[in-house]
XYZ file of C-alpha atoms in Angstrom:
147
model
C -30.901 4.622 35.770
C -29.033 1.080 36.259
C -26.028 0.197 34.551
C -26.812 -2.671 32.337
C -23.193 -3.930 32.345
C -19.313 -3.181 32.850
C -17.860 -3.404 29.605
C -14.123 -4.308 31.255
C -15.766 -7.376 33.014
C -18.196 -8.744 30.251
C -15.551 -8.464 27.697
C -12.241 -7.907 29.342
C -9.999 -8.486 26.317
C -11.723 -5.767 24.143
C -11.734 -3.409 26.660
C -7.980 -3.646 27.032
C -7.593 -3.521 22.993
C -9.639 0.086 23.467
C -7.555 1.023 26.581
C -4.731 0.713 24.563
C -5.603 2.775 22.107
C -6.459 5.240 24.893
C -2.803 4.967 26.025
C -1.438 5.744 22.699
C -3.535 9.094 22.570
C -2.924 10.119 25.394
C 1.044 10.288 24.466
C 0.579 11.126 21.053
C -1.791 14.219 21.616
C -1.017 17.625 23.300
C -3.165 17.022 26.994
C -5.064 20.171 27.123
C -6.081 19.539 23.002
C -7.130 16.333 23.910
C -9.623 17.364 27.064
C -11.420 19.834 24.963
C -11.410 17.174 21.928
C -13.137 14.454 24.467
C -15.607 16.857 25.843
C -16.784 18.114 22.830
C -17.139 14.829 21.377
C -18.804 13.412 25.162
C -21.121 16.532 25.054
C -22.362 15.801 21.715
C -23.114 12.235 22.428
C -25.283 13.003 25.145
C -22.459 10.760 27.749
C -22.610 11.907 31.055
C -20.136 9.569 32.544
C -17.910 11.335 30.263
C -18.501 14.651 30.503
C -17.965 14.347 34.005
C -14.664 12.370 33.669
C -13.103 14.991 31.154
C -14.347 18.251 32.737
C -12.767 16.766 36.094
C -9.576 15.350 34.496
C -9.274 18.965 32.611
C -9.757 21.135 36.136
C -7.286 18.932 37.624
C -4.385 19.878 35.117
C -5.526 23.631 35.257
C -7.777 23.792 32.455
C -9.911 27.288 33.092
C -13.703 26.066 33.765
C -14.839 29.096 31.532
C -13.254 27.384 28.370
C -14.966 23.859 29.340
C -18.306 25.608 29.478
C -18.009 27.031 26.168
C -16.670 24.182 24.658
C -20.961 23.590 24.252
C -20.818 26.659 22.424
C -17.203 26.789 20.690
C -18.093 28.361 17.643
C -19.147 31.900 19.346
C -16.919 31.671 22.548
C -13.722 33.906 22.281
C -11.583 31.389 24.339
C -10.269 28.986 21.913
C -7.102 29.376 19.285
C -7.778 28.594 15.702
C -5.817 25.413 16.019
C -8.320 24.192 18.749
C -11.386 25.102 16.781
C -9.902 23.435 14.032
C -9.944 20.134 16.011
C -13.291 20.753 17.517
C -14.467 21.343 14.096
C -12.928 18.468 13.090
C -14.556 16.494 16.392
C -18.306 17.386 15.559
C -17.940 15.902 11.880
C -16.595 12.993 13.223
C -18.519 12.429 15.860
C -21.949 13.145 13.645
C -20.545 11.650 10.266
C -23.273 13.159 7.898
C -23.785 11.804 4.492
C -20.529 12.794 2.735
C -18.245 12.516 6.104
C -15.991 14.960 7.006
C -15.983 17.746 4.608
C -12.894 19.266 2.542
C -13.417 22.457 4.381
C -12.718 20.743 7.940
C -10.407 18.327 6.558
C -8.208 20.943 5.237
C -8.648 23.466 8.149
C -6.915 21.150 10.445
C -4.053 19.934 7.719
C -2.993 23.182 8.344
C -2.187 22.993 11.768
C -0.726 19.243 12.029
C 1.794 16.940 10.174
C -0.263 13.697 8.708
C 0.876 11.798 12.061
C -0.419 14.575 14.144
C -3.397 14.049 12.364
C -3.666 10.876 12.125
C -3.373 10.631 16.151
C -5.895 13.283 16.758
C -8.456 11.451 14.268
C -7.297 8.454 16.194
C -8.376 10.376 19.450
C -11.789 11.597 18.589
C -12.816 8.062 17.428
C -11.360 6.799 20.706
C -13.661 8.694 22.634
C -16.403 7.932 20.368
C -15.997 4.308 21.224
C -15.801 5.232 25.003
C -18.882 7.467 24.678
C -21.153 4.820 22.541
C -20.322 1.819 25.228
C -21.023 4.156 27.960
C -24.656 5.518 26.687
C -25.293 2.104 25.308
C -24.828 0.231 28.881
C -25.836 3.558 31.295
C -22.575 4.215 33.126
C -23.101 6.611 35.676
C -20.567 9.335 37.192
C -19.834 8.872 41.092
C -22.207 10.864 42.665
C -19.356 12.372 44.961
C -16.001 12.767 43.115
């Protein structure tokens, strides 16, 4: 599969708009939250680039490769805290918005674990990645075959 185009070269300025938004979740979100959020949400969205990126980018900060493998199967592996399957919960019904969105059940799961700013940032996170995952399907970025 080619790459159709480079997103930071066709349209440099919005790519910097979403980079910064990047930036900000990256500071505003716990790290290891945030790599099971984006591979969840890359998983789901069929983004190899992605998956690749995150599972790499988790590894490297000590993430254990048996919770990354179950993040594909959160809901019956033993390895995550409530808080983080409250924000993968929260990830798959944002990521697949169904008719009525995100429902009270999810919603109000995850108020219990964060302020509104925490989150706010987190919702701010998963639709971050969404972005990254839709331009990278859409225009067939590949992973580096050797990393």
């Amino acid at each position: 599969m080619t790459q159709r185009m480079d997103i930071r070269t066709a349209a440099p300025e919005g790519f910097q708009a979403v980079w910064a938004l990047e930036k900000y979740v990256q500071a505003n979100v716990d790290s290891t939250l945030l790599h099971l959020v984006k591979l969840r949400a890359s998983m789901t969205n069929g983004c190899a680039f992605c998956v690749d990126m995150h599972s790499r980018d988790a590894l490297a900060e000590g993430e254990d490769s048996r919770r990354l493998f179950a993040v594909a199967t959160w809901r019956e592996a033993p390895f995550f805290t409530d808080q983080e399957r409250a924000a993968l919960a929260l990830t798959d019904e944002v990521t697949e918005l169904g008719p009525h969105g995100v429902s009270d059940e999810v919603w109000d799961r995850a108020a219990t674990f964060w302020t509104e700013k925490e989150l706010a940032d987190l919702l701010l996170a998963i639709a971050t990645i969404n972005v990254w995952n839709r331009t990278s399907v859409a225009t067939h970025k590949q992973p580096p075959m050797h990393a």
